[in-house]
Amino acid sequence: MWPTLTILLAAALAALSFTSWWRSSRARRETARLLRELAATEQLRREADDQASAERQTLFNSMVEGVMLLDSQGRVLLANQSLEQLFGIHTDIRGQTLMESIRLHELAALVERLKTEQQGLSAEIELPGAVPRHFEVNAASVLDREGRPQGAIVVFHDLTRIRQLENTRREFVANVSHELRTPLSLITGCVETLLDGAKDNPAVAEKFLRTIERHSHRLSNLIEDLLTISRLESGGIKLQLEDIDLREFTGKLLEEMQVRAAERNTTLLNEVPAGLRARADLDRLQQVFVNLVENAIKYGRAAGRMTVTGRARLDGQVELCVSDDGPGIPEEAKERLFERFYRADRARSRETGGTGLGLSIVKHIVQSHGGEVWVESEPGHGAKFFFTLPPG
Ligand code: ADP
């Protein structure tokens, strides 16, 4: 009986332990599967999070505005690429304070004010430097669900270009007014003197009338140049491109300018090689040459030489040069020479009725042909004005 019972018990135990082993290993497998699934879910979640965060980062970095997120201690949590570019930051500034990373007292003060004034704040801030930069800064507190401040978000909008354009416009208006006022007040003065009695003395009257004539010309030149600039800038002038034989073109033009050259006894030389051709607008090209040759006559030495040369460059462009043997251009004036109203020799420009716009018109026309213009000069050894045109 006992052995049978023992056997039965043993069998039962064996069965039990097999079942529990089987159960526990199933449980283990089940647990492992669950864990695997959990891990997979977690992995998916993390990947989704990573993806969302990568998308956020991409979005953040693609913003034109510089954006910075600060924690409650005022330390940088995040800064986008635009911000790094705007401020020329090349290191990781996360964890730094505003004063450590951007070093602008006005900015630090603005963010500090957020602690007391809960609404968004904005200010215009100037970043000093060789070329000052201007920013509109908007700062706002970041609040948690209960409305407690957790940090701040600061957005920087670069206003530098707008401010530069405003400045240029202001300067332009001031310059135009000045240029108009000078000849006008001279004309008014002459007229008053004539009316006060000078008209009765023919010799004196003639002198005043000549002055009036000169300054009236200056005024009409100025208005003509201003209109040209305005049409060139607004794209109002459409180029009529044609194939031009440059030697023939320069020859005709210099002939027409002989009278002008004779006033200063200047010799005009055409050394453009035969067969050199360019694709350009005839009237505009004439304007370029007239301005450059007139300048060579005006600012070159009396009884000097003005030469036009040309060549086909290896890059396919045609290069032309108008040179003189006058006093040349001071080093510091060279880079500003093509600016509107800039004059290296103010007195001579006024005396000869110059508007200060000639070279700026030259630059516009050459650039509208896809070319470039530059000057080379060694003071005392004349000036050489170069420009390029597309080949004919
Ligand atoms: P402007 O009407 O005064 O001649 P431009 O724009 O044509 O105006 O020229 C700008 C300035 O460049 C001139 O005022 C003059 O000082 C300088 N300049 C131009 N051409 C020459 C030259 N060939 N030699 C010396 N200075 C020149």
Tab-separated table of C-alpha atoms and ligand atoms in Angstrom:
chain	number	residue	atom	x	y	z
A	1	MET	CA	0.000	0.000	0.000
A	2	TRP	CA	2.732	2.464	1.125
A	3	PRO	CA	4.860	2.045	-1.898
A	4	THR	CA	1.805	2.651	-4.088
A	5	LEU	CA	0.965	5.748	-2.065
A	6	THR	CA	4.563	6.940	-2.180
A	7	ILE	CA	4.612	6.453	-5.856
A	8	LEU	CA	1.324	8.311	-6.203
A	9	LEU	CA	2.579	11.122	-3.975
A	10	ALA	CA	5.825	11.289	-5.840
A	11	ALA	CA	3.904	11.346	-9.089
A	12	ALA	CA	1.578	14.034	-7.728
A	13	LEU	CA	4.537	16.103	-6.490
A	14	ALA	CA	6.292	15.577	-9.716
A	15	ALA	CA	3.159	16.594	-11.568
A	16	LEU	CA	2.745	19.589	-9.255
A	17	SER	CA	6.300	20.695	-9.509
A	18	PHE	CA	6.185	20.135	-13.276
A	19	THR	CA	2.994	22.243	-13.388
A	20	SER	CA	4.479	24.930	-11.152
A	21	TRP	CA	7.756	24.774	-13.125
A	22	TRP	CA	5.755	24.884	-16.279
A	23	ARG	CA	3.575	27.638	-14.842
A	24	SER	CA	6.495	29.629	-13.488
A	25	SER	CA	8.456	29.310	-16.706
A	26	ARG	CA	5.343	30.378	-18.572
A	27	ALA	CA	5.011	33.266	-16.171
A	28	ARG	CA	8.647	34.064	-16.739
A	29	ARG	CA	8.169	33.944	-20.458
A	30	GLU	CA	5.003	35.958	-20.081
A	31	THR	CA	6.837	38.500	-17.957
A	32	ALA	CA	9.696	38.563	-20.392
A	33	ARG	CA	7.263	39.079	-23.243
A	34	LEU	CA	5.494	41.815	-21.358
A	35	LEU	CA	8.807	43.420	-20.538
A	36	ARG	CA	9.827	43.135	-24.147
A	37	GLU	CA	6.593	44.710	-25.239
A	38	LEU	CA	6.962	47.377	-22.617
A	39	ALA	CA	10.498	48.048	-23.727
A	40	ALA	CA	9.361	48.169	-27.329
A	41	THR	CA	6.577	50.578	-26.374
A	42	GLU	CA	9.021	52.641	-24.351
A	43	GLN	CA	11.454	52.577	-27.250
A	44	LEU	CA	8.663	53.684	-29.590
A	45	ARG	CA	7.655	56.390	-27.142
A	46	ARG	CA	11.241	57.524	-26.813
A	47	GLU	CA	11.665	57.488	-30.562
A	48	ALA	CA	8.440	59.433	-30.949
A	49	ASP	CA	9.656	61.830	-28.262
A	50	ASP	CA	13.049	62.096	-29.944
A	51	GLN	CA	11.351	62.674	-33.264
A	52	ALA	CA	9.038	65.286	-31.787
A	53	SER	CA	11.970	66.942	-30.080
A	54	ALA	CA	14.045	66.776	-33.294
A	55	GLU	CA	11.126	68.319	-35.166
A	56	ARG	CA	10.819	70.980	-32.481
A	57	GLN	CA	14.561	71.624	-32.728
A	58	THR	CA	14.412	71.842	-36.543
A	59	LEU	CA	11.468	74.211	-36.332
A	60	PHE	CA	13.248	76.216	-33.643
A	61	ASN	CA	16.414	76.430	-35.740
A	62	SER	CA	14.615	77.317	-38.949
A	63	MET	CA	13.159	80.451	-37.349
A	64	VAL	CA	14.576	83.731	-38.669
A	65	GLU	CA	14.225	85.256	-35.220
A	66	GLY	CA	16.762	84.457	-32.555
A	67	VAL	CA	15.039	82.598	-29.704
A	68	MET	CA	16.311	81.882	-26.229
A	69	LEU	CA	14.663	79.993	-23.388
A	70	LEU	CA	15.777	80.771	-19.834
A	71	ASP	CA	15.097	78.740	-16.686
A	72	SER	CA	13.860	80.176	-13.390
A	73	GLN	CA	17.475	80.961	-12.393
A	74	GLY	CA	17.924	83.015	-15.556
A	75	ARG	CA	20.208	80.397	-17.139
A	76	VAL	CA	20.010	79.490	-20.808
A	77	LEU	CA	18.035	76.287	-21.435
A	78	LEU	CA	17.865	76.558	-25.209
A	79	ALA	CA	19.128	78.897	-27.905
A	80	ASN	CA	18.424	78.487	-31.603
A	81	GLN	CA	20.862	78.792	-34.506
A	82	SER	CA	19.578	82.229	-35.572
A	83	LEU	CA	20.389	83.564	-32.131
A	84	GLU	CA	23.907	82.124	-32.318
A	85	GLN	CA	24.382	83.723	-35.746
A	86	LEU	CA	22.943	87.091	-34.693
A	87	PHE	CA	25.340	87.337	-31.773
A	88	GLY	CA	28.278	85.444	-33.320
A	89	ILE	CA	28.151	82.749	-30.625
A	90	HIS	CA	30.336	79.714	-31.398
A	91	THR	CA	30.132	77.820	-28.115
A	92	ASP	CA	27.411	76.005	-26.219
A	93	ILE	CA	25.860	78.679	-23.996
A	94	ARG	CA	23.409	76.382	-22.225
A	95	GLY	CA	23.708	76.826	-18.473
A	96	GLN	CA	25.134	80.338	-18.756
A	97	THR	CA	23.399	83.486	-17.532
A	98	LEU	CA	22.417	86.253	-19.943
A	99	MET	CA	25.346	88.384	-18.838
A	100	GLU	CA	27.729	85.491	-19.419
A	101	SER	CA	26.370	84.608	-22.846
A	102	ILE	CA	25.271	87.877	-24.503
A	103	ARG	CA	26.629	90.556	-22.156
A	104	LEU	CA	24.009	93.202	-22.763
A	105	HIS	CA	22.991	95.083	-19.636
A	106	GLU	CA	19.766	96.393	-21.202
A	107	LEU	CA	18.745	92.847	-22.068
A	108	ALA	CA	19.499	91.508	-18.589
A	109	ALA	CA	17.514	94.437	-17.133
A	110	LEU	CA	14.564	93.682	-19.448
A	111	VAL	CA	14.430	90.037	-18.352
A	112	GLU	CA	14.820	91.089	-14.706
A	113	ARG	CA	11.747	93.346	-15.095
A	114	LEU	CA	9.704	90.267	-16.048
A	115	LYS	CA	9.829	89.200	-12.385
A	116	THR	CA	7.683	92.157	-11.373
A	117	GLU	CA	5.810	92.854	-14.594
A	118	GLN	CA	4.147	89.630	-15.665
A	119	GLN	CA	3.093	90.684	-19.152
A	120	GLY	CA	5.376	90.499	-22.189
A	121	LEU	CA	7.946	93.274	-22.523
A	122	SER	CA	9.669	94.639	-25.586
A	123	ALA	CA	12.510	97.018	-26.287
A	124	GLU	CA	14.869	98.050	-29.056
A	125	ILE	CA	18.460	97.319	-28.222
A	126	GLU	CA	21.622	98.472	-29.973
A	127	LEU	CA	24.632	96.198	-30.064
A	128	PRO	CA	27.687	98.460	-30.371
A	129	GLY	CA	30.440	97.568	-32.827
A	130	ALA	CA	32.157	98.719	-36.019
A	131	VAL	CA	28.724	98.357	-37.665
A	132	PRO	CA	26.147	98.786	-34.854
A	133	ARG	CA	23.378	96.170	-34.845
A	134	HIS	CA	19.788	96.860	-33.842
A	135	PHE	CA	17.357	94.353	-32.360
A	136	GLU	CA	13.762	94.400	-31.324
A	137	VAL	CA	13.619	92.176	-28.251
A	138	ASN	CA	10.399	90.622	-26.961
A	139	ALA	CA	10.523	88.855	-23.617
A	140	ALA	CA	7.764	86.980	-21.801
A	141	SER	CA	7.550	84.830	-18.657
A	142	VAL	CA	6.982	81.098	-19.088
A	143	LEU	CA	4.355	80.033	-16.518
A	144	ASP	CA	3.428	76.578	-15.196
A	145	ARG	CA	-0.191	75.335	-14.928
A	146	GLU	CA	-0.673	77.193	-11.668
A	147	GLY	CA	0.592	80.403	-13.222
A	148	ARG	CA	3.916	80.343	-11.382
A	149	PRO	CA	6.892	81.695	-13.387
A	150	GLN	CA	9.245	78.930	-14.564
A	151	GLY	CA	11.555	80.997	-16.704
A	152	ALA	CA	11.413	83.287	-19.677
A	153	ILE	CA	11.390	83.205	-23.450
A	154	VAL	CA	13.263	85.943	-25.323
A	155	VAL	CA	12.834	86.562	-29.059
A	156	PHE	CA	15.261	88.754	-31.053
A	157	HIS	CA	14.262	90.344	-34.336
A	158	ASP	CA	17.152	91.841	-36.336
A	159	LEU	CA	16.322	95.439	-37.335
A	160	THR	CA	19.836	96.345	-38.538
A	161	ARG	CA	19.022	96.350	-42.265
A	162	ILE	CA	15.819	98.372	-41.750
A	163	ARG	CA	17.655	100.942	-39.628
A	164	GLN	CA	20.457	101.178	-42.214
A	165	LEU	CA	17.919	101.771	-45.002
A	166	GLU	CA	16.167	104.423	-42.915
A	167	ASN	CA	19.520	106.123	-42.357
A	168	THR	CA	20.374	106.009	-46.051
A	169	ARG	CA	17.001	107.518	-46.906
A	170	ARG	CA	17.419	110.259	-44.277
A	171	GLU	CA	20.925	111.079	-45.524
A	172	PHE	CA	19.690	111.072	-49.110
A	173	VAL	CA	16.877	113.519	-48.379
A	174	ALA	CA	19.280	115.756	-46.411
A	175	ASN	CA	21.835	115.639	-49.258
A	176	VAL	CA	19.269	116.369	-51.965
A	177	SER	CA	17.873	119.304	-49.988
A	178	HIS	CA	21.371	120.657	-49.463
A	179	GLU	CA	22.331	120.218	-53.129
A	180	LEU	CA	19.137	121.970	-54.246
A	181	ARG	CA	19.366	124.753	-51.711
A	182	THR	CA	22.925	125.813	-52.548
A	183	PRO	CA	22.381	126.774	-56.226
A	184	LEU	CA	18.894	128.076	-55.467
A	185	SER	CA	20.109	130.501	-52.811
A	186	LEU	CA	22.935	131.655	-55.118
A	187	ILE	CA	20.390	132.300	-57.883
A	188	THR	CA	18.088	134.153	-55.468
A	189	GLY	CA	21.024	136.258	-54.237
A	190	CYS	CA	21.979	137.217	-57.804
A	191	VAL	CA	18.402	138.124	-58.727
A	192	GLU	CA	18.058	140.306	-55.614
A	193	THR	CA	21.325	142.104	-56.391
A	194	LEU	CA	20.207	142.695	-59.983
A	195	LEU	CA	16.861	144.081	-58.823
A	196	ASP	CA	18.621	146.288	-56.278
A	197	GLY	CA	20.284	148.166	-59.134
A	198	ALA	CA	22.992	145.945	-60.577
A	199	LYS	CA	20.811	145.463	-63.674
A	200	ASP	CA	21.552	149.056	-64.679
A	201	ASN	CA	25.261	148.342	-65.022
A	202	PRO	CA	25.618	146.051	-68.076
A	203	ALA	CA	29.037	144.618	-67.104
A	204	VAL	CA	27.923	143.761	-63.554
A	205	ALA	CA	24.538	142.507	-64.811
A	206	GLU	CA	26.234	140.140	-67.249
A	207	LYS	CA	28.411	138.711	-64.452
A	208	PHE	CA	25.344	137.982	-62.308
A	209	LEU	CA	23.387	136.558	-65.225
A	210	ARG	CA	26.274	134.166	-66.015
A	211	THR	CA	26.251	132.970	-62.398
A	212	ILE	CA	22.495	132.423	-62.611
A	213	GLU	CA	22.967	130.503	-65.852
A	214	ARG	CA	25.695	128.272	-64.318
A	215	HIS	CA	23.674	127.407	-61.242
A	216	SER	CA	20.493	126.816	-63.236
A	217	HIS	CA	22.452	124.267	-65.270
A	218	ARG	CA	23.694	122.701	-62.110
A	219	LEU	CA	20.125	122.435	-60.834
A	220	SER	CA	18.838	120.849	-64.024
A	221	ASN	CA	21.815	118.410	-64.077
A	222	LEU	CA	21.029	117.464	-60.515
A	223	ILE	CA	17.361	116.858	-61.265
A	224	GLU	CA	18.278	114.896	-64.394
A	225	ASP	CA	20.719	112.700	-62.408
A	226	LEU	CA	18.206	112.203	-59.594
A	227	LEU	CA	15.578	111.060	-62.059
A	228	THR	CA	18.060	108.676	-63.705
A	229	ILE	CA	19.016	107.189	-60.334
A	230	SER	CA	15.396	106.841	-59.340
A	231	ARG	CA	14.508	105.113	-62.639
A	232	LEU	CA	17.540	102.814	-62.388
A	233	GLU	CA	16.719	101.877	-58.796
A	234	SER	CA	13.045	101.243	-59.438
A	235	GLY	CA	13.869	99.090	-62.475
A	236	GLY	CA	12.007	101.632	-64.636
A	237	ILE	CA	14.744	101.522	-67.272
A	238	LYS	CA	14.616	98.444	-69.486
A	239	LEU	CA	17.906	97.684	-71.207
A	240	GLN	CA	17.797	97.427	-75.002
A	241	LEU	CA	20.777	95.140	-75.452
A	242	GLU	CA	22.612	95.105	-78.757
A	243	ASP	CA	25.938	94.058	-80.187
A	244	ILE	CA	28.300	97.051	-80.062
A	245	ASP	CA	31.625	97.589	-81.842
A	246	LEU	CA	33.434	99.281	-78.974
A	247	ARG	CA	36.247	100.960	-80.916
A	248	GLU	CA	33.789	102.587	-83.315
A	249	PHE	CA	31.478	103.560	-80.448
A	250	THR	CA	34.293	105.135	-78.381
A	251	GLY	CA	35.672	106.952	-81.439
A	252	LYS	CA	32.324	108.682	-82.120
A	253	LEU	CA	31.797	109.533	-78.491
A	254	LEU	CA	35.248	111.079	-78.016
A	255	GLU	CA	34.704	113.188	-81.107
A	256	GLU	CA	31.526	114.581	-79.588
A	257	MET	CA	33.417	115.365	-76.399
A	258	GLN	CA	36.241	117.242	-78.094
A	259	VAL	CA	34.703	120.651	-77.378
A	260	ARG	CA	34.491	119.833	-73.694
A	261	ALA	CA	38.082	118.499	-73.688
A	262	ALA	CA	39.349	121.616	-75.465
A	263	GLU	CA	38.204	123.746	-72.512
A	264	ARG	CA	40.969	122.134	-70.449
A	265	ASN	CA	43.228	121.334	-73.325
A	266	THR	CA	42.892	117.611	-72.634
A	267	THR	CA	43.968	115.093	-75.279
A	268	LEU	CA	41.438	112.262	-75.744
A	269	LEU	CA	42.913	108.943	-76.925
A	270	ASN	CA	40.992	105.935	-78.188
A	271	GLU	CA	43.088	102.780	-77.696
A	272	VAL	CA	40.267	100.261	-77.754
A	273	PRO	CA	41.438	97.390	-80.018
A	274	ALA	CA	39.598	96.846	-83.290
A	275	GLY	CA	37.078	94.021	-83.239
A	276	LEU	CA	36.292	94.239	-79.487
A	277	ARG	CA	32.536	93.876	-79.069
A	278	ALA	CA	30.159	93.996	-76.102
A	279	ARG	CA	26.473	93.365	-75.584
A	280	ALA	CA	25.035	96.493	-74.017
A	281	ASP	CA	22.378	99.186	-74.122
A	282	LEU	CA	23.776	101.930	-76.377
A	283	ASP	CA	22.272	104.926	-74.525
A	284	ARG	CA	23.254	103.603	-71.110
A	285	LEU	CA	26.780	102.778	-72.263
A	286	GLN	CA	27.048	106.307	-73.588
A	287	GLN	CA	26.016	107.606	-70.172
A	288	VAL	CA	28.752	105.521	-68.508
A	289	PHE	CA	31.440	106.794	-70.881
A	290	VAL	CA	30.302	110.432	-70.759
A	291	ASN	CA	30.438	110.408	-66.947
A	292	LEU	CA	33.874	108.769	-66.808
A	293	VAL	CA	35.424	110.834	-69.602
A	294	GLU	CA	33.953	114.082	-68.202
A	295	ASN	CA	35.430	113.237	-64.821
A	296	ALA	CA	38.817	112.536	-66.401
A	297	ILE	CA	38.642	115.968	-68.058
A	298	LYS	CA	37.336	117.742	-64.910
A	299	TYR	CA	39.587	116.120	-62.320
A	300	GLY	CA	42.563	115.250	-64.522
A	301	ARG	CA	45.316	117.819	-64.962
A	302	ALA	CA	44.913	120.697	-67.405
A	303	ALA	CA	46.553	119.836	-70.757
A	304	GLY	CA	46.606	116.222	-69.632
A	305	ARG	CA	45.709	112.955	-71.401
A	306	MET	CA	42.653	110.777	-71.152
A	307	THR	CA	42.846	107.283	-72.636
A	308	VAL	CA	40.193	104.623	-73.237
A	309	THR	CA	41.511	101.050	-73.483
A	310	GLY	CA	39.776	97.674	-73.624
A	311	ARG	CA	40.442	93.937	-73.729
A	312	ALA	CA	38.667	90.610	-73.841
A	313	ARG	CA	39.307	88.832	-70.535
A	314	LEU	CA	39.985	85.123	-70.089
A	315	ASP	CA	36.651	84.710	-68.272
A	316	GLY	CA	34.892	85.921	-71.447
A	317	GLN	CA	33.961	89.377	-70.093
A	318	VAL	CA	34.979	92.542	-71.880
A	319	GLU	CA	36.972	94.956	-69.709
A	320	LEU	CA	37.124	98.686	-70.464
A	321	CYS	CA	39.235	101.338	-68.784
A	322	VAL	CA	39.083	105.145	-68.748
A	323	SER	CA	42.322	106.574	-67.385
A	324	ASP	CA	43.844	109.997	-66.889
A	325	ASP	CA	47.159	111.409	-65.734
A	326	GLY	CA	45.762	113.784	-63.116
A	327	PRO	CA	46.312	113.964	-59.349
A	328	GLY	CA	44.464	110.651	-58.776
A	329	ILE	CA	42.296	109.676	-55.827
A	330	PRO	CA	43.314	109.603	-52.167
A	331	GLU	CA	43.397	106.083	-50.693
A	332	GLU	CA	40.673	106.789	-48.112
A	333	ALA	CA	38.270	108.086	-50.793
A	334	LYS	CA	38.460	105.064	-53.107
A	335	GLU	CA	35.931	102.813	-51.430
A	336	ARG	CA	33.336	105.586	-51.067
A	337	LEU	CA	33.707	107.024	-54.549
A	338	PHE	CA	30.679	105.215	-55.999
A	339	GLU	CA	28.350	106.350	-53.177
A	340	ARG	CA	25.700	108.932	-53.987
A	341	PHE	CA	26.894	112.499	-53.291
A	342	TYR	CA	30.365	111.429	-52.224
A	343	ARG	CA	33.095	113.748	-53.475
A	344	ALA	CA	36.818	113.377	-52.979
A	345	ASP	CA	37.394	116.910	-54.258
A	346	ARG	CA	34.376	118.896	-53.119
A	347	ALA	CA	35.581	122.301	-54.272
A	348	ARG	CA	36.415	121.117	-57.800
A	349	SER	CA	33.119	119.221	-58.066
A	350	ARG	CA	31.122	122.370	-57.146
A	351	GLU	CA	33.187	124.592	-59.377
A	352	THR	CA	32.513	122.343	-62.372
A	353	GLY	CA	28.801	121.894	-61.632
A	354	GLY	CA	29.218	118.281	-60.457
A	355	THR	CA	26.243	116.609	-58.804
A	356	GLY	CA	28.169	113.893	-56.943
A	357	LEU	CA	25.902	111.337	-58.630
A	358	GLY	CA	27.874	110.523	-61.798
A	359	LEU	CA	29.829	107.525	-60.484
A	360	SER	CA	26.820	106.161	-58.658
A	361	ILE	CA	24.930	106.181	-62.003
A	362	VAL	CA	27.916	104.469	-63.670
A	363	LYS	CA	27.860	101.740	-61.023
A	364	HIS	CA	24.108	101.173	-61.411
A	365	ILE	CA	24.286	100.915	-65.199
A	366	VAL	CA	27.293	98.577	-65.198
A	367	GLN	CA	25.719	96.350	-62.555
A	368	SER	CA	22.430	96.223	-64.453
A	369	HIS	CA	24.462	94.748	-67.355
A	370	GLY	CA	25.821	92.122	-64.949
A	371	GLY	CA	29.245	93.793	-64.860
A	372	GLU	CA	31.393	95.314	-62.138
A	373	VAL	CA	33.164	98.632	-61.753
A	374	TRP	CA	36.232	99.613	-59.755
A	375	VAL	CA	38.925	102.232	-59.523
A	376	GLU	CA	42.689	101.985	-59.310
A	377	SER	CA	44.750	105.008	-58.459
A	378	GLU	CA	48.031	105.983	-56.946
A	379	PRO	CA	47.825	109.556	-55.706
A	380	GLY	CA	49.814	111.772	-58.020
A	381	HIS	CA	49.752	109.188	-60.821
A	382	GLY	CA	46.272	109.533	-62.277
A	383	ALA	CA	43.117	107.466	-61.915
A	384	LYS	CA	41.954	104.370	-63.804
A	385	PHE	CA	38.254	103.507	-63.861
A	386	PHE	CA	37.576	99.920	-64.980
A	387	PHE	CA	34.285	98.236	-65.808
A	388	THR	CA	33.199	94.981	-67.377
A	389	LEU	CA	30.440	94.119	-69.844
A	390	PRO	CA	29.180	90.886	-71.326
A	391	PRO	CA	30.827	90.073	-74.678
A	392	GLY	CA	29.064	90.817	-77.976
B	1	ADP	P1	30.816	114.717	-59.458
B	1	ADP	O1	29.542	115.206	-59.969
B	1	ADP	O2	31.253	115.384	-58.191
B	1	ADP	O3	31.889	114.673	-60.487
B	1	ADP	P2	31.009	111.811	-59.460
B	1	ADP	O4	30.134	110.800	-58.809
B	1	ADP	O5	31.134	111.745	-60.918
B	1	ADP	O6	30.491	113.209	-58.963
B	1	ADP	O7	32.450	111.667	-58.828
B	1	ADP	C1	32.578	111.603	-57.423
B	1	ADP	C2	33.897	112.183	-56.968
B	1	ADP	O8	34.971	111.327	-57.413
B	1	ADP	C3	34.238	113.520	-57.597
B	1	ADP	O9	33.640	114.549	-56.840
B	1	ADP	C4	35.748	113.557	-57.527
B	1	ADP	O10	36.159	114.032	-56.258
B	1	ADP	C5	36.146	112.081	-57.650
B	1	ADP	N1	36.631	111.720	-59.008
B	1	ADP	C6	35.898	111.188	-60.003
B	1	ADP	N2	36.659	110.947	-61.098
B	1	ADP	C7	37.905	111.354	-60.783
B	1	ADP	C8	39.156	111.353	-61.489
B	1	ADP	N3	39.261	110.923	-62.733
B	1	ADP	N4	40.244	111.824	-60.819
B	1	ADP	C9	40.142	112.259	-59.538
B	1	ADP	N5	39.008	112.277	-58.832
B	1	ADP	C10	37.890	111.831	-59.437
